[in-house]
């Protein structure tokens, strides 16, 4: 009889776990792709709450929740009160199972964007990455796009999650739900404090998922002040480089660059952004390596964000009425240093004296 009861209990537990794993919120369509990136998006209405109050409320929450520690590098990437925009780098663990003998977890990195407006706030969670079992010989790394989407996570009939990638999908959705609920609660409590109409308590199953999104809202071309990039203490201070004559570029490259009218940088997962010619700092030599110098205004959000996360990048120059670059420089990032406008003008006269720039130094690969 005791064995029969035990078997029944185990059966009910197994059924419960299976039902939980195959809940509709984890199944087909639960992980949306926007512009090729896994992006969870929602919009929260806040009645008559002003854009400034929404911004300050969310900024305080972000400062409290996302802080750099010895173990994690979570932080606010940039903020702009006038635009009402905040970008956050999330870095934390999600735990699959924990017992006295074993701990199954993964580190998850993601970016959280707030776009505050009068009476509402749009929220995106995107750029999701995993570092699984990092304690074991460096572990394994996955991108959400290649790991938790319908294509890689569901069986052919779309009725069941695969065991391994499925647990990442479930816990990622759970984390998204937790974050969105925290944000909704924070905004709702603020409305109550101000005596405004309470925020609507939207059931999770009815959270609005944005399936289309203007590209300017995914951060390109946003004029947002990022956190200044600092050179680690161990890095030597970069002195004003002198141009060198024997760069690995063909002799006519500098002439073609001087005549170019457009300049783009490709970094990250082949993401390209256009920047002005003032960003070109020229060729030089550093640490015995032939290098290029690129100067990006610290208020150019997209460029600085992608460059800070990339080890390699390409600089492309275009002549007038030409869709193909006339010069392409492939670089490996060596270091980054924040410089003022006066220092930047020594490298590129087009730079503005009153501005602040991040100087990216890249070893020329070809």
Short mmCIF file of C-alpha atoms in Angstrom, two decimals:
data_model
loop_
_atom_site.label_atom_id
_atom_site.label_comp_id
_atom_site.label_asym_id
_atom_site.label_seq_id
_atom_site.Cartn_x
_atom_site.Cartn_y
_atom_site.Cartn_z
CA UNK A 1 0.00 0.00 0.00
CA UNK A 2 2.82 2.38 0.91
CA UNK A 3 4.55 1.65 -2.40
CA UNK A 4 1.32 2.28 -4.28
CA UNK A 5 0.88 5.66 -2.57
CA UNK A 6 4.49 6.58 -3.40
CA UNK A 7 3.98 5.67 -7.05
CA UNK A 8 0.79 7.73 -7.21
CA UNK A 9 2.53 10.74 -5.66
CA UNK A 10 5.41 10.49 -8.13
CA UNK A 11 2.94 10.16 -10.99
CA UNK A 12 1.05 13.30 -9.94
CA UNK A 13 4.32 15.20 -9.53
CA UNK A 14 5.49 14.12 -12.98
CA UNK A 15 2.18 15.18 -14.52
CA UNK A 16 2.37 18.52 -12.70
CA UNK A 17 5.89 19.16 -13.92
CA UNK A 18 4.96 18.23 -17.48
CA UNK A 19 1.93 20.53 -17.44
CA UNK A 20 4.02 23.39 -16.03
CA UNK A 21 6.67 22.89 -18.70
CA UNK A 22 4.06 22.93 -21.47
CA UNK A 23 2.02 25.88 -20.24
CA UNK A 24 0.85 28.06 -23.14
CA UNK A 25 3.02 30.95 -22.00
CA UNK A 26 6.12 28.87 -22.82
CA UNK A 27 4.92 27.43 -26.11
CA UNK A 28 4.77 28.58 -29.74
CA UNK A 29 5.13 32.34 -30.18
CA UNK A 30 6.22 32.95 -26.59
CA UNK A 31 9.66 34.17 -27.66
CA UNK A 32 9.20 36.95 -30.26
CA UNK A 33 11.83 38.07 -32.74
CA UNK A 34 12.06 41.76 -33.68
CA UNK A 35 14.57 42.68 -36.39
CA UNK A 36 16.13 39.25 -35.93
CA UNK A 37 16.67 39.67 -32.17
CA UNK A 38 14.81 37.96 -29.36
CA UNK A 39 12.93 40.91 -27.85
CA UNK A 40 10.29 40.90 -25.14
CA UNK A 41 8.38 44.17 -25.32
CA UNK A 42 5.47 45.72 -23.49
CA UNK A 43 3.85 49.10 -22.95
CA UNK A 44 2.59 50.20 -19.53
CA UNK A 45 0.05 53.00 -19.17
CA UNK A 46 0.44 55.30 -16.16
CA UNK A 47 -2.59 57.55 -16.45
CA UNK A 48 -1.64 61.20 -16.01
CA UNK A 49 1.82 60.53 -14.57
CA UNK A 50 4.36 62.79 -16.25
CA UNK A 51 7.27 61.61 -18.33
CA UNK A 52 9.73 63.08 -15.81
CA UNK A 53 8.17 61.23 -12.85
CA UNK A 54 8.11 57.93 -14.78
CA UNK A 55 11.76 58.41 -15.69
CA UNK A 56 12.89 59.22 -12.14
CA UNK A 57 10.86 56.33 -10.69
CA UNK A 58 12.38 53.79 -13.08
CA UNK A 59 15.87 55.24 -12.73
CA UNK A 60 15.73 54.80 -8.95
CA UNK A 61 14.54 51.20 -9.37
CA UNK A 62 17.33 50.51 -11.86
CA UNK A 63 20.00 52.05 -9.59
CA UNK A 64 18.81 49.89 -6.70
CA UNK A 65 18.58 46.63 -8.66
CA UNK A 66 21.50 46.82 -11.09
CA UNK A 67 24.87 47.37 -9.44
CA UNK A 68 28.38 46.19 -10.22
CA UNK A 69 29.70 43.63 -7.72
CA UNK A 70 32.69 41.33 -7.54
CA UNK A 71 30.65 38.66 -9.32
CA UNK A 72 28.31 40.57 -11.60
CA UNK A 73 28.69 43.51 -14.00
CA UNK A 74 25.08 44.66 -13.99
CA UNK A 75 24.85 48.43 -14.45
CA UNK A 76 23.07 51.33 -16.11
CA UNK A 77 24.61 51.74 -19.56
CA UNK A 78 23.18 55.18 -20.28
CA UNK A 79 20.39 57.53 -19.31
CA UNK A 80 18.87 60.68 -20.72
CA UNK A 81 16.26 62.56 -18.73
CA UNK A 82 15.27 64.82 -21.63
CA UNK A 83 14.65 61.88 -23.96
CA UNK A 84 13.21 59.82 -21.11
CA UNK A 85 15.37 56.85 -22.01
CA UNK A 86 17.31 54.40 -19.82
CA UNK A 87 19.37 51.39 -20.94
CA UNK A 88 20.50 48.71 -18.50
CA UNK A 89 22.92 45.80 -18.73
CA UNK A 90 21.57 42.87 -16.72
CA UNK A 91 23.96 40.23 -15.36
CA UNK A 92 22.66 37.58 -12.97
CA UNK A 93 22.02 33.88 -12.46
CA UNK A 94 18.90 31.94 -13.27
CA UNK A 95 18.67 28.67 -11.37
CA UNK A 96 17.20 25.55 -12.97
CA UNK A 97 17.55 23.29 -9.93
CA UNK A 98 19.33 23.35 -6.60
CA UNK A 99 19.94 20.52 -4.16
CA UNK A 100 22.43 19.78 -1.41
CA UNK A 101 24.57 17.90 -3.93
CA UNK A 102 24.14 19.83 -7.16
CA UNK A 103 23.42 23.30 -8.48
CA UNK A 104 22.23 23.72 -12.06
CA UNK A 105 22.23 27.34 -13.17
CA UNK A 106 23.34 29.69 -15.92
CA UNK A 107 24.54 33.27 -16.03
CA UNK A 108 22.27 35.41 -18.16
CA UNK A 109 23.16 38.77 -19.70
CA UNK A 110 20.52 40.99 -21.23
CA UNK A 111 19.70 44.61 -21.95
CA UNK A 112 16.63 46.39 -20.67
CA UNK A 113 15.44 49.59 -22.35
CA UNK A 114 12.92 52.11 -21.01
CA UNK A 115 11.31 54.64 -23.35
CA UNK A 116 9.34 57.03 -21.11
CA UNK A 117 6.58 59.24 -22.49
CA UNK A 118 3.75 61.27 -21.00
CA UNK A 119 1.42 58.78 -19.34
CA UNK A 120 3.15 55.61 -20.51
CA UNK A 121 6.40 53.70 -20.77
CA UNK A 122 7.62 51.25 -23.41
CA UNK A 123 9.93 48.49 -22.21
CA UNK A 124 12.18 46.17 -24.22
CA UNK A 125 14.23 43.23 -22.94
CA UNK A 126 16.66 42.07 -25.62
CA UNK A 127 20.28 41.07 -26.47
CA UNK A 128 19.98 37.98 -24.29
CA UNK A 129 23.06 35.78 -23.81
CA UNK A 130 23.82 32.77 -21.63
CA UNK A 131 27.01 31.42 -20.04
CA UNK A 132 26.17 27.92 -18.84
CA UNK A 133 28.29 26.03 -16.28
CA UNK A 134 30.96 28.71 -16.43
CA UNK A 135 32.74 27.05 -13.48
CA UNK A 136 33.54 23.99 -15.64
CA UNK A 137 36.42 24.73 -18.02
CA UNK A 138 34.89 27.98 -19.13
CA UNK A 139 31.43 26.53 -19.70
CA UNK A 140 29.27 26.99 -22.80
CA UNK A 141 27.91 30.18 -24.33
CA UNK A 142 24.63 30.60 -26.20
CA UNK A 143 22.73 33.41 -27.89
CA UNK A 144 19.00 33.52 -27.30
CA UNK A 145 18.38 33.67 -31.06
CA UNK A 146 20.07 30.29 -31.52
CA UNK A 147 18.81 28.63 -28.37
CA UNK A 148 15.33 29.57 -27.05
CA UNK A 149 13.37 30.48 -30.20
CA UNK A 150 10.59 28.26 -31.58
CA UNK A 151 12.95 26.93 -34.25
CA UNK A 152 15.48 25.58 -31.76
CA UNK A 153 13.32 24.89 -28.71
CA UNK A 154 10.09 23.23 -29.88
CA UNK A 155 9.49 19.86 -31.49
CA UNK A 156 8.15 19.66 -35.05
CA UNK A 157 4.53 19.66 -33.96
CA UNK A 158 5.13 22.66 -31.65
CA UNK A 159 3.61 20.77 -28.73
CA UNK A 160 6.63 20.13 -26.55
CA UNK A 161 9.81 21.86 -25.42
CA UNK A 162 13.14 20.14 -25.83
CA UNK A 163 14.59 19.21 -22.41
CA UNK A 164 17.83 21.25 -22.42
CA UNK A 165 17.03 24.39 -24.41
CA UNK A 166 13.51 24.25 -23.00
CA UNK A 167 14.66 24.93 -19.45
CA UNK A 168 16.50 28.03 -20.66
CA UNK A 169 13.36 29.21 -22.46
CA UNK A 170 11.11 28.70 -19.42
CA UNK A 171 13.44 30.44 -16.97
CA UNK A 172 14.06 33.33 -19.36
CA UNK A 173 10.33 33.90 -19.77
CA UNK A 174 9.94 33.65 -15.98
CA UNK A 175 12.65 36.29 -15.50
CA UNK A 176 10.98 38.55 -18.06
CA UNK A 177 7.66 38.14 -16.26
CA UNK A 178 9.30 38.93 -12.93
CA UNK A 179 10.97 42.09 -14.26
CA UNK A 180 7.81 43.36 -15.97
CA UNK A 181 5.76 42.73 -12.82
CA UNK A 182 8.33 44.54 -10.65
CA UNK A 183 8.24 47.53 -12.98
CA UNK A 184 4.45 47.57 -13.09
CA UNK A 185 4.32 47.38 -9.30
CA UNK A 186 6.81 50.23 -8.91
CA UNK A 187 4.83 52.46 -11.28
CA UNK A 188 1.52 51.47 -9.68
CA UNK A 189 2.79 52.29 -6.18
CA UNK A 190 4.07 55.64 -7.43
CA UNK A 191 0.65 56.46 -8.84
CA UNK A 192 -0.94 55.65 -5.51
CA UNK A 193 1.59 57.85 -3.70
CA UNK A 194 0.74 60.74 -6.04
CA UNK A 195 -2.99 60.19 -5.62
CA UNK A 196 -3.44 59.31 -9.27
CA UNK A 197 -5.66 56.57 -10.61
CA UNK A 198 -4.10 53.19 -9.88
CA UNK A 199 -2.26 51.45 -12.69
CA UNK A 200 -4.26 48.65 -14.34
CA UNK A 201 -3.34 45.18 -13.09
CA UNK A 202 -2.89 43.44 -16.40
CA UNK A 203 -2.85 39.64 -16.12
CA UNK A 204 0.42 38.22 -17.40
CA UNK A 205 -1.33 36.38 -20.19
CA UNK A 206 -2.56 39.73 -21.50
CA UNK A 207 0.70 41.65 -21.45
CA UNK A 208 0.91 43.36 -24.80
CA UNK A 209 3.74 42.02 -26.97
CA UNK A 210 4.86 44.47 -29.59
CA UNK A 211 5.44 42.60 -32.84
CA UNK A 212 6.61 45.59 -34.83
CA UNK A 213 8.82 48.37 -33.69
CA UNK A 214 10.22 51.45 -35.41
CA UNK A 215 13.96 51.09 -35.75
CA UNK A 216 14.60 54.36 -34.00
CA UNK A 217 13.11 52.81 -30.84
CA UNK A 218 15.54 49.89 -30.84
CA UNK A 219 18.15 52.51 -29.97
CA UNK A 220 19.87 53.49 -33.25
CA UNK A 221 20.43 57.23 -33.53
CA UNK A 222 19.31 58.00 -29.98
CA UNK A 223 21.07 60.95 -28.46
CA UNK A 224 21.55 59.47 -24.99
CA UNK A 225 24.35 60.04 -22.52
CA UNK A 226 26.06 56.71 -21.77
CA UNK A 227 28.19 55.96 -18.76
CA UNK A 228 31.70 57.10 -19.64
CA UNK A 229 34.00 54.26 -20.65
CA UNK A 230 37.11 54.21 -18.48
CA UNK A 231 40.46 52.59 -19.15
CA UNK A 232 41.40 50.01 -16.48
CA UNK A 233 44.07 51.21 -14.07
CA UNK A 234 46.58 48.80 -15.54
CA UNK A 235 46.28 50.38 -18.98
CA UNK A 236 48.86 53.05 -19.86
CA UNK A 237 47.56 56.50 -20.68
CA UNK A 238 47.41 57.00 -24.42
CA UNK A 239 49.37 60.01 -25.56
CA UNK A 240 48.43 61.89 -28.70
CA UNK A 241 49.55 59.51 -31.48
CA UNK A 242 51.67 60.74 -34.33
CA UNK A 243 50.63 59.50 -37.78
CA UNK A 244 52.98 56.89 -39.18
CA UNK A 245 54.00 56.61 -42.77
CA UNK A 246 54.32 52.85 -43.01
CA UNK A 247 50.74 51.80 -42.24
CA UNK A 248 49.55 48.52 -43.74
CA UNK A 249 47.09 50.44 -45.92
CA UNK A 250 47.64 50.91 -49.66
CA UNK A 251 49.15 54.28 -50.49
CA UNK A 252 45.90 55.70 -51.85
CA UNK A 253 43.71 54.71 -48.88
CA UNK A 254 44.24 57.94 -46.96
CA UNK A 255 43.35 59.92 -50.06
CA UNK A 256 40.18 57.86 -50.54
CA UNK A 257 39.29 58.31 -46.87
CA UNK A 258 39.80 62.07 -47.15
CA UNK A 259 37.38 62.18 -50.09
CA UNK A 260 34.77 59.90 -48.48
CA UNK A 261 31.41 61.40 -47.54
CA UNK A 262 30.11 58.59 -45.32
CA UNK A 263 31.60 56.41 -42.61
CA UNK A 264 30.08 53.34 -40.94
CA UNK A 265 31.17 50.93 -38.24
CA UNK A 266 30.12 47.27 -38.16
CA UNK A 267 30.38 45.63 -34.73
CA UNK A 268 28.65 43.11 -32.52
CA UNK A 269 26.63 40.59 -34.53
CA UNK A 270 27.29 42.42 -37.81
CA UNK A 271 25.27 45.42 -36.66
CA UNK A 272 26.12 48.54 -38.63
CA UNK A 273 25.70 52.17 -37.62
CA UNK A 274 26.58 55.34 -39.48
CA UNK A 275 28.73 58.04 -37.92
CA UNK A 276 30.06 61.35 -39.15
CA UNK A 277 33.53 61.84 -40.62
CA UNK A 278 34.62 63.68 -37.47
CA UNK A 279 34.83 60.24 -35.87
CA UNK A 280 37.87 59.28 -37.94
CA UNK A 281 41.07 59.88 -35.97
CA UNK A 282 43.60 58.49 -38.42
CA UNK A 283 46.32 55.83 -38.37
CA UNK A 284 49.07 55.48 -35.80
CA UNK A 285 51.21 53.11 -33.80
CA UNK A 286 50.58 51.89 -30.24
CA UNK A 287 52.23 49.12 -28.24
CA UNK A 288 54.29 48.31 -31.33
CA UNK A 289 51.15 47.68 -33.40
CA UNK A 290 49.75 49.55 -36.39
CA UNK A 291 46.43 50.92 -35.25
CA UNK A 292 43.46 53.05 -36.23
CA UNK A 293 41.81 55.66 -34.02
CA UNK A 294 38.08 56.21 -33.95
CA UNK A 295 36.39 59.00 -31.96
CA UNK A 296 32.73 58.71 -31.02
CA UNK A 297 30.79 61.43 -29.22
CA UNK A 298 29.79 60.03 -25.82
CA UNK A 299 26.18 61.01 -26.57
CA UNK A 300 26.06 58.67 -29.58
CA UNK A 301 24.39 55.84 -27.75
CA UNK A 302 24.22 53.06 -30.31
CA UNK A 303 27.81 53.40 -31.42
CA UNK A 304 29.30 53.45 -27.94
CA UNK A 305 27.12 50.59 -26.74
CA UNK A 306 28.06 48.28 -29.62
CA UNK A 307 31.74 49.22 -29.52
CA UNK A 308 31.94 48.61 -25.77
CA UNK A 309 30.59 45.08 -26.27
CA UNK A 310 32.68 44.14 -29.32
CA UNK A 311 36.22 42.84 -29.62
CA UNK A 312 36.41 43.21 -33.40
CA UNK A 313 34.87 45.76 -35.75
CA UNK A 314 35.09 47.14 -39.28
CA UNK A 315 35.32 50.76 -40.36
CA UNK A 316 33.96 51.42 -43.86
CA UNK A 317 34.28 54.59 -45.93
CA UNK A 318 31.98 55.51 -48.84
CA UNK A 319 32.43 58.00 -51.63
CA UNK A 320 29.58 60.11 -53.00
CA UNK A 321 26.77 58.19 -54.72
CA UNK A 322 28.43 54.85 -54.00
CA UNK A 323 26.66 52.14 -52.03
CA UNK A 324 29.83 50.05 -51.75
CA UNK A 325 32.70 51.13 -49.47
CA UNK A 326 35.89 52.35 -51.10
CA UNK A 327 37.99 51.47 -48.03
CA UNK A 328 37.31 48.87 -45.33
CA UNK A 329 39.53 48.58 -42.25
CA UNK A 330 39.17 45.49 -40.05
CA UNK A 331 40.29 46.06 -36.46
CA UNK A 332 40.72 44.26 -33.16
CA UNK A 333 39.93 46.56 -30.25
CA UNK A 334 42.95 47.19 -28.02
CA UNK A 335 41.61 49.80 -25.63
CA UNK A 336 39.17 52.63 -25.03
CA UNK A 337 39.83 56.02 -23.47
CA UNK A 338 37.61 59.00 -22.75
CA UNK A 339 39.04 62.28 -24.04
CA UNK A 340 37.76 65.85 -24.17
CA UNK A 341 36.93 67.78 -27.32
CA UNK A 342 40.20 69.74 -27.30
CA UNK A 343 42.22 66.51 -27.34
CA UNK A 344 39.95 65.06 -30.02
CA UNK A 345 40.48 68.12 -32.24
CA UNK A 346 44.20 67.32 -32.43
CA UNK A 347 43.25 64.10 -34.23
CA UNK A 348 40.20 65.35 -36.13
CA UNK A 349 39.66 69.10 -36.56
CA UNK A 350 35.94 68.46 -37.10
CA UNK A 351 35.49 67.45 -33.45
CA UNK A 352 33.77 69.97 -31.19
CA UNK A 353 35.80 71.47 -28.35
CA UNK A 354 33.00 71.40 -25.79
CA UNK A 355 32.11 67.74 -26.30
CA UNK A 356 33.41 64.52 -24.77
CA UNK A 357 34.53 61.59 -26.90
CA UNK A 358 35.35 57.92 -26.45
CA UNK A 359 38.51 57.07 -28.38
CA UNK A 360 38.61 53.46 -29.63
CA UNK A 361 42.05 52.14 -30.53
CA UNK A 362 42.02 49.11 -32.82
CA UNK A 363 44.86 46.96 -34.10
CA UNK A 364 44.62 46.85 -37.89
CA UNK A 365 44.07 43.27 -38.98
CA UNK A 366 43.75 44.02 -42.69
#
